[in-house]
N, CA, C and O atoms as a MOPAC input file, in Angstrom:
PM7 MOZYME 1SCF
protein

 N     96.34300 1    98.55600 1    79.13700 1
 C     96.86000 1    97.25400 1    79.50600 1
 C     96.55400 1    96.22100 1    78.42200 1
 O     97.42200 1    95.43800 1    78.03500 1
 N     95.29700 1    96.22900 1    77.93000 1
 C     94.89600 1    95.27200 1    76.90000 1
 C     95.71800 1    95.47700 1    75.62500 1
 O     96.15700 1    94.50800 1    75.00400 1
 N     95.92600 1    96.73800 1    75.23600 1
 C     96.69900 1    97.03500 1    74.01900 1
 C     98.13900 1    96.53900 1    74.16300 1
 O     98.72000 1    96.02800 1    73.20500 1
 N     98.71300 1    96.68900 1    75.35800 1
 C    100.08000 1    96.22000 1    75.59200 1
 C    100.14600 1    94.68900 1    75.49500 1
 O    101.09700 1    94.13700 1    74.94200 1
 N     99.14400 1    94.02300 1    76.02700 1
 C     99.08400 1    92.56600 1    75.97800 1
 C     98.96400 1    92.08800 1    74.53200 1
 O     99.62300 1    91.12600 1    74.13700 1
 N     98.13000 1    92.75200 1    73.74900 1
 C     97.96400 1    92.40200 1    72.33400 1
 C     99.27800 1    92.61500 1    71.58200 1
 O     99.67100 1    91.77700 1    70.77000 1
 N     99.95000 1    93.71700 1    71.84500 1
 C    101.22200 1    94.01800 1    71.17400 1
 C    102.27300 1    92.95700 1    71.50100 1
 O    102.98800 1    92.49800 1    70.61000 1
 N    102.36900 1    92.56900 1    72.76200 1
 C    103.32800 1    91.53600 1    73.16900 1
 C    102.96700 1    90.21300 1    72.50700 1
 O    103.85200 1    89.49500 1    72.04300 1
 N    101.68200 1    89.88200 1    72.45800 1
 C    101.23100 1    88.63400 1    71.82100 1
 C    101.57200 1    88.62200 1    70.33800 1
 O    102.01300 1    87.60100 1    69.80900 1
 N    101.37300 1    89.74300 1    69.67100 1
 C    101.68900 1    89.82800 1    68.24300 1
 C    103.18900 1    89.70700 1    67.99600 1
 O    103.61100 1    89.05000 1    67.04500 1
 N    103.99100 1    90.33300 1    68.84100 1
 C    105.44700 1    90.22100 1    68.71300 1
 C    105.91000 1    88.78600 1    68.93400 1
 O    106.78000 1    88.29100 1    68.21800 1
 N    105.33400 1    88.13300 1    69.91000 1
 C    105.67900 1    86.73600 1    70.18900 1
 C    105.32000 1    85.85700 1    69.00400 1
 O    106.10500 1    85.00200 1    68.59200 1
 N    104.14200 1    86.07000 1    68.46400 1
 C    103.69600 1    85.30000 1    67.30200 1
 C    104.61500 1    85.55500 1    66.11000 1
 O    105.00700 1    84.61000 1    65.42600 1
 N    104.96000 1    86.79500 1    65.85200 1
 C    105.83100 1    87.12900 1    64.71500 1
 C    107.20800 1    86.49700 1    64.87000 1
 O    107.75900 1    85.96300 1    63.90700 1
 N    107.76700 1    86.55500 1    66.07600 1
 C    109.10800 1    85.99600 1    66.25900 1
 C    109.09100 1    84.47900 1    66.16700 1
 O    110.05700 1    83.88800 1    65.68500 1
 N    108.02300 1    83.83300 1    66.61400 1
 C    107.96300 1    82.37300 1    66.50500 1
 C    107.85400 1    81.94900 1    65.04100 1
 O    108.36800 1    80.89700 1    64.66200 1
 N    107.19200 1    82.75500 1    64.22500 1
 C    107.10900 1    82.43800 1    62.80200 1
 C    108.47000 1    82.60200 1    62.13200 1
 O    108.80600 1    81.85400 1    61.21400 1
 N    109.24600 1    83.57200 1    62.58500 1
 C    110.58800 1    83.74700 1    62.03300 1
 C    111.49500 1    82.58600 1    62.41000 1
 O    112.40000 1    82.23800 1    61.65100 1
 N    111.26900 1    81.99200 1    63.55200 1
 C    112.08500 1    80.89500 1    64.03400 1
 C    111.67400 1    79.54800 1    63.43200 1
 O    112.41600 1    78.57000 1    63.52500 1
 N    110.50000 1    79.50200 1    62.82000 1
 C    110.00000 1    78.24200 1    62.27400 1
 C    110.89800 1    77.76900 1    61.13500 1
 O    111.42500 1    78.57100 1    60.36400 1
 N    111.05900 1    76.46600 1    61.04800 1
 C    111.90900 1    75.88300 1    60.00300 1
 C    111.27900 1    76.07400 1    58.63400 1
 O    110.05600 1    76.06300 1    58.49200 1
 N    112.11500 1    76.24600 1    57.64100 1
 C    111.66800 1    76.31300 1    56.25400 1
 C    111.57200 1    74.86500 1    55.76900 1
 O    112.58300 1    74.16800 1    55.67200 1
 N    110.37600 1    74.42800 1    55.47200 1
 C    110.14800 1    73.02200 1    55.11800 1
 C    109.86500 1    72.85800 1    53.62800 1
 O    109.09700 1    71.98800 1    53.21900 1
 N    110.49800 1    73.70700 1    52.83000 1
 C    110.34600 1    73.60200 1    51.37900 1
 C    111.52800 1    74.26800 1    50.70200 1
 O    112.22000 1    75.09800 1    51.29100 1
 N    111.74400 1    73.88700 1    49.45100 1
 C    112.79400 1    74.52200 1    48.66400 1
 C    112.38700 1    74.49800 1    47.19900 1
 O    111.57900 1    73.67100 1    46.77800 1
 N    112.95500 1    75.41100 1    46.43600 1
 C    112.75800 1    75.41900 1    44.99000 1
 C    114.11500 1    75.17600 1    44.34600 1
 O    115.11100 1    75.81000 1    44.69400 1
 N    114.13000 1    74.25100 1    43.40900 1
 C    115.35400 1    73.92300 1    42.68800 1
 C    115.10600 1    74.18000 1    41.21200 1
 O    114.10400 1    73.73500 1    40.65300 1
 N    116.02600 1    74.90000 1    40.58600 1
 C    115.90700 1    75.17200 1    39.15300 1
 C    116.83100 1    74.24400 1    38.37400 1
 O    117.94100 1    73.93400 1    38.80600 1
 N    116.35100 1    73.81500 1    37.22900 1
 C    117.15500 1    73.00200 1    36.31100 1
 C    117.27400 1    73.75800 1    34.99100 1
 O    116.44100 1    74.60600 1    34.67100 1
 N    118.33100 1    73.43800 1    34.22300 1
 C    118.63500 1    74.22400 1    33.02900 1
 C    118.93100 1    73.33900 1    31.81800 1
 O    119.04100 1    72.11800 1    31.93100 1
 N    119.05700 1    73.98200 1    30.67000 1
 C    119.46900 1    73.28700 1    29.44700 1
 C    120.94000 1    72.87400 1    29.50500 1
 O    121.39600 1    72.09500 1    28.66800 1
 N    121.68100 1    73.38700 1    30.47900 1
 C    123.09700 1    73.03100 1    30.64000 1
 C    123.25900 1    71.81900 1    31.55900 1
 O    124.33700 1    71.58500 1    32.10500 1
 N    122.18600 1    71.05700 1    31.72100 1
 C    122.21100 1    69.83600 1    32.52300 1
 C    122.70400 1    70.11100 1    33.93900 1
 O    123.66600 1    69.50000 1    34.40300 1
 N    122.03000 1    71.04200 1    34.62200 1
 C    122.44900 1    71.36700 1    35.98400 1
 C    121.26100 1    71.72000 1    36.86100 1
 O    120.22900 1    72.19400 1    36.38500 1
 N    121.43200 1    71.47500 1    38.16500 1
 C    120.54400 1    71.97900 1    39.20600 1
 C    121.23700 1    73.20200 1    39.79000 1
 O    122.46300 1    73.29700 1    39.73200 1
 N    120.48300 1    74.13600 1    40.34800 1
 C    121.09700 1    75.33200 1    40.93600 1
 C    121.55100 1    75.11200 1    42.37500 1
 O    121.97100 1    76.06000 1    43.03900 1
 N    121.47500 1    73.88800 1    42.86100 1
 C    121.99000 1    73.56300 1    44.19500 1
 C    122.56100 1    72.15100 1    44.19200 1
 O    122.15400 1    71.29900 1    43.40300 1
 N    123.50000 1    71.92800 1    45.08100 1
 C    124.11900 1    70.60100 1    45.22700 1
 C    123.81700 1    69.99800 1    46.59400 1
 O    124.20700 1    68.86500 1    46.87300 1
 N    123.11900 1    70.75300 1    47.45100 1
 C    122.83400 1    70.26700 1    48.80200 1
 C    121.51700 1    70.82300 1    49.31500 1
 O    121.19900 1    71.99600 1    49.11500 1
 N    120.75700 1    69.96400 1    49.98100 1
 C    119.51300 1    70.36200 1    50.62900 1
 C    119.61700 1    69.93400 1    52.08600 1
 O    119.94700 1    68.78600 1    52.38400 1
 N    119.33300 1    70.86400 1    52.99000 1
 C    119.29000 1    70.54800 1    54.41300 1
 C    117.84900 1    70.63900 1    54.86800 1
 O    117.17300 1    71.63900 1    54.62300 1
 N    117.37800 1    69.59300 1    55.53100 1
 C    116.00400 1    69.54300 1    56.02500 1
 C    116.04900 1    69.59400 1    57.54600 1
 O    116.72500 1    68.78700 1    58.18400 1
 N    115.33100 1    70.54000 1    58.11500 1
 C    115.27000 1    70.65900 1    59.56100 1
 C    114.46700 1    69.48900 1    60.12100 1
 O    113.40100 1    69.15700 1    59.60200 1
 N    114.98000 1    68.86700 1    61.17900 1
 C    114.31100 1    67.70800 1    61.79000 1
 C    112.91300 1    68.04800 1    62.31100 1
 O    112.09300 1    67.15400 1    62.51600 1
 N    112.64500 1    69.32600 1    62.52300 1
 C    111.32000 1    69.71200 1    63.02200 1
 C    110.25300 1    69.68300 1    61.91800 1
 O    109.06000 1    69.75700 1    62.21300 1
 N    110.67000 1    69.57800 1    60.66500 1
 C    109.69800 1    69.51300 1    59.55800 1
 C    109.00700 1    68.14900 1    59.56800 1
 O    109.66500 1    67.11000 1    59.63500 1
 N    107.68900 1    68.16400 1    59.50100 1
 C    106.93100 1    66.90800 1    59.39600 1
 C    106.91800 1    66.44300 1    57.94200 1
 O    107.05100 1    65.25400 1    57.65300 1
 N    106.75600 1    67.40400 1    57.03600 1
 C    106.83800 1    67.13100 1    55.60300 1
 C    107.79500 1    68.13200 1    54.98300 1
 O    108.08200 1    69.17500 1    55.57100 1
 N    108.28400 1    67.81600 1    53.80200 1
 C    109.18800 1    68.70800 1    53.08400 1
 C    108.75400 1    68.72300 1    51.62300 1
 O    108.44800 1    67.67700 1    51.05100 1
 N    108.72800 1    69.90400 1    51.02500 1
 C    108.30000 1    70.05900 1    49.63800 1
 C    109.45200 1    70.56100 1    48.77800 1
 O    110.14600 1    71.51300 1    49.13600 1
 N    109.63900 1    69.90800 1    47.64900 1
 C    110.60800 1    70.34900 1    46.65700 1
 C    109.83000 1    70.76800 1    45.42000 1
 O    109.07400 1    69.97800 1    44.85500 1
 N    110.02000 1    72.02100 1    45.00100 1
 C    109.45100 1    72.48200 1    43.74300 1
 C    110.59800 1    72.50600 1    42.74200 1
 O    111.63100 1    73.13500 1    42.97300 1
 N    110.40000 1    71.81700 1    41.63500 1
 C    111.39700 1    71.77900 1    40.57000 1
 C    110.92400 1    72.66100 1    39.42800 1
 O    109.79300 1    72.52800 1    38.96000 1
 N    111.78900 1    73.56300 1    38.98100 1
 C    111.49000 1    74.41500 1    37.82600 1
 C    112.52400 1    74.12800 1    36.73700 1
 O    113.59700 1    73.58800 1    37.00600 1
 N    112.18200 1    74.49500 1    35.51900 1
 C    113.08600 1    74.29700 1    34.37000 1
 C    113.16100 1    75.62500 1    33.62500 1
 O    112.22800 1    75.99800 1    32.91300 1
 N    114.27400 1    76.33800 1    33.79300 1
 C    114.40900 1    77.66600 1    33.19300 1
 C    114.97500 1    77.62200 1    31.77200 1
 O    115.20900 1    78.66600 1    31.16300 1
 N    115.19200 1    76.42800 1    31.25200 1
 C    115.74200 1    76.30500 1    29.90400 1
 C    114.68900 1    76.48400 1    28.82500 1
 O    113.56600 1    76.91300 1    29.08900 1
 N    115.07900 1    76.14500 1    27.60000 1
 C    114.19900 1    76.30200 1    26.44200 1
 C    113.88900 1    74.99100 1    25.72400 1
 O    113.07700 1    74.96800 1    24.79900 1
 N    114.53100 1    73.90200 1    26.14400 1
 C    114.37500 1    72.63200 1    25.43500 1
 C    113.24600 1    71.78700 1    26.02900 1
 O    113.02000 1    71.81500 1    27.23800 1
 N    112.53700 1    71.03400 1    25.17900 1
 C    111.42800 1    70.20000 1    25.65100 1
 C    111.92300 1    69.00100 1    26.46200 1
 O    113.10500 1    68.65600 1    26.43500 1
 N    110.99300 1    68.37800 1    27.18000 1
 C    111.38600 1    67.29700 1    28.09400 1
 C    111.93300 1    66.06600 1    27.38600 1
 O    112.71100 1    65.32500 1    27.98600 1
 N    111.56000 1    65.82000 1    26.14100 1
 C    112.10000 1    64.64700 1    25.44400 1
 C    113.55300 1    64.86000 1    25.01500 1
 O    114.23900 1    63.89700 1    24.67000 1
 N    114.03100 1    66.10900 1    25.03100 1
 C    115.40700 1    66.43600 1    24.65600 1
 C    116.26000 1    66.73400 1    25.88500 1
 O    117.37800 1    66.23000 1    26.00100 1
 N    115.73900 1    67.55200 1    26.80700 1
 C    116.49100 1    67.97700 1    27.98600 1
 C    115.55300 1    68.02700 1    29.19500 1
 O    115.48600 1    69.02800 1    29.90900 1
 N    114.83200 1    66.92200 1    29.40600 1
 C    113.91700 1    66.84300 1    30.53400 1
 C    114.65300 1    66.60900 1    31.83300 1
 O    115.73300 1    66.01800 1    31.85800 1
 N    114.04900 1    67.08400 1    32.92000 1
 C    114.63500 1    66.90100 1    34.24100 1
 C    113.55400 1    66.51800 1    35.24100 1
 O    112.40300 1    66.94000 1    35.13600 1
 N    113.95600 1    65.70700 1    36.21000 1
 C    113.11400 1    65.43000 1    37.36400 1
 C    113.99700 1    65.50200 1    38.59900 1
 O    115.21400 1    65.66000 1    38.50400 1
 N    113.36800 1    65.38200 1    39.74900 1
 C    114.08700 1    65.39000 1    41.02200 1
 C    113.69700 1    64.11500 1    41.73800 1
 O    112.52100 1    63.88100 1    42.01400 1
 N    114.69700 1    63.28500 1    42.04000 1
 C    114.45900 1    61.98100 1    42.66100 1
 C    115.26300 1    61.91300 1    43.95500 1
 O    116.44700 1    62.25100 1    43.97600 1
 N    114.61200 1    61.47300 1    45.03800 1
 C    115.25600 1    61.32200 1    46.33600 1
 C    115.37700 1    59.84100 1    46.67300 1
 O    114.41600 1    59.07900 1    46.56200 1
 N    116.58700 1    59.45000 1    47.08800 1
 C    116.83000 1    58.07100 1    47.52100 1
 C    118.04800 1    58.05500 1    48.44200 1
 O    118.68700 1    59.08400 1    48.66400 1
 N    118.35700 1    56.88100 1    48.96900 1
 C    119.62000 1    56.73200 1    49.66900 1
 C    120.72300 1    56.92600 1    48.63300 1
 O    120.54700 1    56.57000 1    47.46800 1
 N    121.87300 1    57.49300 1    49.05300 1
 C    122.96900 1    57.73100 1    48.10900 1
 C    123.37900 1    56.45200 1    47.38100 1
 O    123.64300 1    56.48100 1    46.17900 1
 N    123.43200 1    55.34600 1    48.09100 1
 C    123.85900 1    54.07700 1    47.48600 1
 C    122.89700 1    53.57800 1    46.40400 1
 O    123.28500 1    52.78600 1    45.54600 1
 N    121.65000 1    54.03800 1    46.44500 1
 C    120.63200 1    53.58200 1    45.48600 1
 C    120.50400 1    54.48600 1    44.25400 1
 O    119.80200 1    54.13300 1    43.30600 1
 N    121.16200 1    55.62800 1    44.25500 1
 C    120.97100 1    56.60400 1    43.17700 1
 C    121.28500 1    56.01200 1    41.79700 1
 O    120.40900 1    55.97000 1    40.93400 1
 N    122.50500 1    55.56100 1    41.58500 1
 C    122.89800 1    55.02500 1    40.27600 1
 C    122.08300 1    53.78400 1    39.89600 1
 O    121.63400 1    53.68800 1    38.75300 1
 N    121.87500 1    52.82400 1    40.82100 1
 C    121.04200 1    51.67200 1    40.45600 1
 C    119.61400 1    52.05500 1    40.02800 1
 O    119.05700 1    51.43700 1    39.12000 1
 N    119.02600 1    53.06000 1    40.67100 1
 C    117.68100 1    53.51300 1    40.27800 1
 C    117.73000 1    54.13200 1    38.88500 1
 O    116.88200 1    53.83600 1    38.04300 1
 N    118.71800 1    54.99000 1    38.64200 1
 C    118.83900 1    55.63700 1    37.32500 1
 C    119.01700 1    54.59100 1    36.22500 1
 O    118.41000 1    54.70000 1    35.16000 1
 N    119.83800 1    53.59200 1    36.47800 1
 C    120.07200 1    52.52800 1    35.49500 1
 C    118.79200 1    51.71900 1    35.26400 1
 O    118.43900 1    51.42200 1    34.12200 1
 N    118.10800 1    51.36700 1    36.34100 1
 C    116.86900 1    50.58200 1    36.22700 1
 C    115.75800 1    51.36600 1    35.52500 1
 O    114.84700 1    50.77100 1    34.94900 1
 N    115.83000 1    52.69100 1    35.57300 1
 C    114.79300 1    53.52000 1    34.96600 1
 C    114.95100 1    53.74800 1    33.47800 1
 O    114.01300 1    54.20600 1    32.82500 1
 N    116.11100 1    53.44000 1    32.92600 1
 C    116.34900 1    53.69000 1    31.49400 1
 C    115.27700 1    53.07500 1    30.59600 1
 O    114.75100 1    53.77200 1    29.72700 1
 N    114.93300 1    51.79300 1    30.77000 1
 C    113.92700 1    51.20000 1    29.87700 1
 C    112.51600 1    51.76500 1    30.06300 1
 O    111.66700 1    51.58200 1    29.19000 1
 N    112.25100 1    52.44300 1    31.17500 1
 C    110.91200 1    52.97800 1    31.42600 1
 C    110.53700 1    54.06900 1    30.42700 1
 O    109.36300 1    54.22300 1    30.09000 1
 N    111.52200 1    54.82400 1    29.95500 1
 C    111.26500 1    55.85600 1    28.96000 1
 C    110.73200 1    57.15500 1    29.52600 1
 O    110.44700 1    57.27800 1    30.71700 1
 N    110.60900 1    58.11900 1    28.63000 1
 C    110.21800 1    59.47700 1    29.00500 1
 C    108.81100 1    59.52000 1    29.60600 1
 O    108.56400 1    60.29000 1    30.53400 1
 N    107.89000 1    58.70900 1    29.09300 1
 C    106.51400 1    58.74700 1    29.59000 1
 C    106.38700 1    58.26300 1    31.02600 1
 O    105.42200 1    58.60400 1    31.70900 1
 N    107.34500 1    57.47700 1    31.49100 1
 C    107.33100 1    56.99700 1    32.87800 1
 C    108.45400 1    57.63400 1    33.68100 1
 O    108.91500 1    57.06900 1    34.67300 1
 N    108.89700 1    58.82300 1    33.24700 1
 C    109.87000 1    59.64700 1    33.96500 1
 C    111.23500 1    58.97700 1    34.13300 1
 O    111.98900 1    59.33800 1    35.03600 1
 N    111.55700 1    58.01600 1    33.28600 1
 C    112.81900 1    57.26200 1    33.40100 1
 C    113.00700 1    56.72500 1    34.81700 1
 O    114.10400 1    56.77600 1    35.37400 1
 N    111.91900 1    56.20900 1    35.39000 1
 C    111.96800 1    55.62600 1    36.72800 1
 C    111.30500 1    54.25100 1    36.70900 1
 O    110.26200 1    54.07300 1    36.08100 1
 N    111.90500 1    53.28100 1    37.39200 1
 C    111.28300 1    51.96300 1    37.46700 1
 C    110.00100 1    52.04200 1    38.30100 1
 O    110.01200 1    52.53900 1    39.42700 1
 N    108.92300 1    51.55700 1    37.74600 1
 C    107.62600 1    51.65300 1    38.41100 1
 C    107.60500 1    50.86200 1    39.71700 1
 O    108.04600 1    49.71400 1    39.76700 1
 N    107.08500 1    51.49200 1    40.77700 1
 C    106.92500 1    50.82300 1    42.05900 1
 C    108.21100 1    50.51500 1    42.79100 1
 O    108.21600 1    49.65900 1    43.67500 1
 N    109.29500 1    51.17900 1    42.45600 1
 C    110.59300 1    50.90600 1    43.08400 1
 C    110.61500 1    51.47100 1    44.50700 1
 O    110.55100 1    52.68400 1    44.70300 1
 N    110.70700 1    50.58200 1    45.49100 1
 C    110.67200 1    50.98900 1    46.90600 1
 C    111.89200 1    51.80200 1    47.32100 1
 O    111.86600 1    52.44100 1    48.37200 1
 N    112.96700 1    51.79600 1    46.52100 1
 C    114.15900 1    52.58500 1    46.85200 1
 C    113.93400 1    54.07200 1    46.63500 1
 O    114.67100 1    54.89800 1    47.17400 1
 N    112.91600 1    54.42100 1    45.84300 1
 C    112.61400 1    55.82800 1    45.56400 1
 C    111.75900 1    56.37300 1    46.70700 1
 O    110.64300 1    55.90800 1    46.93800 1
 N    112.29400 1    57.35800 1    47.41300 1
 C    111.58000 1    57.95300 1    48.55200 1
 C    110.57100 1    58.97600 1    48.05100 1
 O    109.45000 1    59.04300 1    48.55500 1
 N    110.96100 1    59.76800 1    47.06600 1
 C    110.08100 1    60.79200 1    46.50100 1
 C    110.62500 1    61.18300 1    45.13200 1
 O    111.81800 1    61.04200 1    44.86500 1
 N    109.73400 1    61.68000 1    44.26300 1
 C    110.19200 1    62.17900 1    42.96000 1
 C    109.14900 1    63.08100 1    42.32800 1
 O    107.95200 1    62.95900 1    42.58700 1
 N    109.63300 1    63.99400 1    41.49100 1
 C    108.74200 1    64.80300 1    40.66700 1
 C    108.58100 1    64.08900 1    39.33200 1
 O    109.25400 1    63.09500 1    39.05500 1
 N    107.68000 1    64.61300 1    38.51500 1
 C    107.59300 1    64.10200 1    37.15200 1
 C    108.69300 1    64.76100 1    36.31900 1
 O    109.30800 1    65.73500 1    36.75400 1
 N    108.93000 1    64.24200 1    35.16000 1
 C    109.90000 1    64.80800 1    34.22100 1
 C    109.29200 1    66.07300 1    33.61200 1
 O    108.15500 1    66.05600 1    33.14000 1
 N    110.05200 1    67.16500 1    33.62600 1
 C    109.55000 1    68.42900 1    33.08300 1
 C    110.49000 1    68.96100 1    32.00300 1
 O    111.67300 1    68.62300 1    31.96400 1
 N    109.94100 1    69.79100 1    31.13900 1
 C    110.71800 1    70.45500 1    30.10800 1
 C    110.69800 1    71.95700 1    30.31600 1
 O    110.29300 1    72.44600 1    31.37100 1
 N    111.13600 1    72.68000 1    29.30400 1
 C    111.26600 1    74.13600 1    29.35700 1
 C    110.03800 1    74.83100 1    29.92600 1
 O    108.90500 1    74.56400 1    29.52700 1
 N    110.29300 1    75.72300 1    30.85900 1
 C    109.29300 1    76.60100 1    31.48500 1
 C    108.21400 1    75.85100 1    32.25400 1
 O    107.18700 1    76.43700 1    32.59600 1
 N    108.42400 1    74.57100 1    32.53300 1
 C    107.47500 1    73.79600 1    33.32100 1
 C    107.97000 1    73.69100 1    34.75800 1
 O    109.12600 1    73.99100 1    35.05800 1
 N    107.07600 1    73.26300 1    35.63300 1
 C    107.46200 1    73.00500 1    37.01900 1
 C    106.61400 1    71.86600 1    37.56400 1
 O    105.54300 1    71.56000 1    37.04000 1
 N    107.10800 1    71.25200 1    38.61500 1
 C    106.37700 1    70.20900 1    39.32200 1
 C    106.88900 1    70.21100 1    40.75300 1
 O    107.99400 1    70.68400 1    41.01900 1
 N    106.10100 1    69.68900 1    41.66500 1
 C    106.55800 1    69.62800 1    43.05000 1
 C    106.17000 1    68.29500 1    43.66300 1
 O    105.26600 1    67.60300 1    43.19600 1
 N    106.88700 1    67.96200 1    44.72600 1
 C    106.60900 1    66.74400 1    45.48000 1
 C    106.77100 1    67.07200 1    46.96300 1
 O    107.69100 1    67.78700 1    47.36000 1
 N    105.86400 1    66.53700 1    47.76400 1
 C    105.93600 1    66.67900 1    49.21100 1
 C    106.06700 1    65.28500 1    49.79400 1
 O    105.31900 1    64.37900 1    49.42800 1
 N    107.01900 1    65.11400 1    50.70200 1
 C    107.22100 1    63.79400 1    51.29100 1
 C    107.31100 1    63.89000 1    52.80500 1
 O    107.57100 1    64.95500 1    53.36500 1
 N    107.09400 1    62.77100 1    53.44300 1
 C    107.10700 1    62.63000 1    54.89000 1
 C    108.55500 1    62.55400 1    55.37000 1
 O    109.28000 1    61.62500 1    55.01500 1
 N    108.96900 1    63.51900 1    56.16900 1
 C    110.35100 1    63.58000 1    56.65200 1
 C    110.66900 1    62.38400 1    57.56500 1
 O    111.83300 1    62.00400 1    57.69600 1
 N    109.66200 1    61.79800 1    58.18400 1
 C    109.91900 1    60.64900 1    59.07000 1
 C    110.44600 1    59.43500 1    58.29600 1
 O    110.92100 1    58.47800 1    58.90800 1
 N    110.36900 1    59.46100 1    56.97600 1
 C    110.94500 1    58.39000 1    56.15400 1
 C    112.46800 1    58.46500 1    56.12000 1
 O    113.13100 1    57.51500 1    55.70500 1
 N    113.02400 1    59.60100 1    56.55900 1
 C    114.47600 1    59.78900 1    56.54500 1
 C    115.07000 1    59.49600 1    57.91600 1
 O    114.45200 1    59.76500 1    58.94600 1
 N    116.26600 1    58.94700 1    57.91300 1
 C    116.98100 1    58.60400 1    59.13800 1
 C    118.25000 1    59.46400 1    59.17900 1
 O    119.02500 1    59.46400 1    58.22200 1
 N    118.46400 1    60.18400 1    60.25800 1
 C    119.59600 1    61.11300 1    60.35400 1
 C    120.95100 1    60.42600 1    60.18100 1
 O    121.92400 1    61.08300 1    59.81200 1
 N    121.03200 1    59.13600 1    60.43600 1
 C    122.31700 1    58.44400 1    60.30000 1
 C    122.55700 1    57.89900 1    58.88900 1
 O    123.62500 1    57.35600 1    58.60800 1
 N    121.58100 1    58.03900 1    58.01300 1
 C    121.68600 1    57.53900 1    56.62700 1
 C    122.12700 1    58.66600 1    55.69500 1
 O    121.88100 1    59.83900 1    55.97600 1
 N    122.78100 1    58.31000 1    54.58400 1
 C    123.16900 1    59.30600 1    53.57400 1
 C    122.15200 1    59.25900 1    52.44000 1
 O    121.88100 1    58.20300 1    51.86800 1
 N    121.58800 1    60.44300 1    52.12400 1
 C    120.59100 1    60.55200 1    51.07400 1
 C    121.09800 1    61.46500 1    49.97100 1
 O    121.95400 1    62.32100 1    50.19400 1
 N    120.56300 1    61.27000 1    48.79500 1
 C    120.93300 1    62.11400 1    47.68100 1
 C    119.74100 1    62.36300 1    46.77600 1
 O    118.71900 1    61.68000 1    46.85600 1
 N    119.89600 1    63.35400 1    45.91700 1
 C    118.88300 1    63.61700 1    44.89800 1
 C    119.58200 1    63.63800 1    43.55100 1
 O    120.77600 1    63.92300 1    43.45800 1
 N    118.81400 1    63.33000 1    42.49700 1
 C    119.38100 1    63.27100 1    41.16000 1
 C    118.28000 1    63.40400 1    40.11500 1
 O    117.09000 1    63.31900 1    40.42100 1
 N    118.71000 1    63.61300 1    38.88000 1
 C    117.82100 1    63.59800 1    37.72400 1
 C    118.00800 1    62.24900 1    37.04600 1
 O    119.13800 1    61.82700 1    36.79800 1
 N    116.89300 1    61.56300 1    36.74400 1
 C    116.99100 1    60.22100 1    36.16400 1
 C    116.95200 1    60.20500 1    34.63700 1
 O    116.98000 1    59.12700 1    34.04500 1
 N    116.88800 1    61.37300 1    33.97800 1
 C    116.96600 1    61.41800 1    32.52000 1
 C    118.29900 1    60.77500 1    32.11300 1
 O    119.31400 1    61.02400 1    32.76400 1
 N    118.32300 1    59.96200 1    31.06200 1
 C    119.55400 1    59.23800 1    30.70400 1
 C    120.80600 1    60.12800 1    30.65400 1
 O    120.85800 1    61.12500 1    29.93400 1
 N    121.80100 1    59.73200 1    31.44100 1
 C    123.08600 1    60.42500 1    31.46100 1
 C    123.17200 1    61.62700 1    32.38300 1
 O    124.27100 1    62.11200 1    32.65300 1
 N    122.04900 1    62.11800 1    32.86900 1
 C    122.06300 1    63.36000 1    33.65000 1
 C    122.61500 1    63.18800 1    35.05700 1
 O    123.12300 1    64.14800 1    35.63600 1
 N    122.52800 1    61.98600 1    35.61900 1
 C    122.97500 1    61.78600 1    37.00000 1
 C    124.45800 1    62.13400 1    37.18000 1
 O    124.89100 1    62.46300 1    38.28500 1
 N    125.22300 1    62.06200 1    36.10500 1
 C    126.65100 1    62.37300 1    36.22300 1
 C    126.89200 1    63.81300 1    36.66300 1
 O    127.88200 1    64.09400 1    37.33800 1
 N    125.99700 1    64.73000 1    36.28800 1
 C    126.15300 1    66.14200 1    36.64100 1
 C    125.04200 1    66.66500 1    37.55300 1
 O    125.24300 1    67.62500 1    38.29700 1
 N    123.88200 1    66.03500 1    37.49200 1
 C    122.71000 1    66.54300 1    38.19600 1
 C    122.40600 1    65.69000 1    39.42600 1
 O    121.53800 1    64.81700 1    39.41200 1
 N    123.15400 1    65.97700 1    40.48600 1
 C    122.95300 1    65.23500 1    41.73100 1
 C    123.41800 1    66.09100 1    42.89900 1
 O    124.14900 1    67.06600 1    42.72800 1
 N    122.97800 1    65.70300 1    44.07900 1
 C    123.37300 1    66.43600 1    45.28300 1
 C    123.03400 1    65.62800 1    46.52200 1
 O    122.57700 1    64.48900 1    46.43000 1
 N    123.26300 1    66.22600 1    47.67800 1
 C    123.03000 1    65.54400 1    48.94800 1
 C    121.81100 1    66.11300 1    49.65300 1
 O    121.44300 1    67.27300 1    49.46900 1
 N    121.19800 1    65.26500 1    50.46400 1
 C    120.08000 1    65.68400 1    51.32700 1
 C    120.45200 1    65.23900 1    52.73700 1
 O    120.72600 1    64.06400 1    52.98000 1
 N    120.45700 1    66.20600 1    53.67000 1
 C    120.79400 1    65.87300 1    55.04500 1
 C    119.74300 1    66.42200 1    56.00200 1
 O    119.14300 1    67.46900 1    55.75900 1
 N    119.53700 1    65.69600 1    57.09000 1
 C    118.67900 1    66.16800 1    58.18400 1
 C    119.56000 1    66.94700 1    59.14800 1
 O    120.63300 1    66.48100 1    59.53300 1
 N    119.10600 1    68.13100 1    59.53500 1
 C    119.90400 1    68.93100 1    60.47700 1
 C    119.13400 1    69.20500 1    61.74500 1
 O    119.64700 1    69.86400 1    62.64900 1

């Protein structure tokens, strides 16, 4: 009887882990100025969400650096424009900008960085996006973030 109870408990535990939301993603960036995804869906049950950014290219960050920045869609271009004067050492992001919900640092070839943010900062009725703030990259390196 005890062995049967343990087996049922283990099966229940295993199936609940399979049903748990995935609260993280890995995004790769390349020397071809691209992310390997254009959309991220975050399950509403996630308390936090982690984005790991990798760079599979060969060029250094001062030539082909990439970061991952999360904001409202309407704020994406204004943030990228405001970040231009900040330069590579400040990740091409305006310091202390409240429109930025989360961001990684700027990375180059074979580097990675990650950021974890509080999902409660997102509102299901708002449109969010992610982008790279390196000068000119937002034109090709952007996507959507939605709560599901």
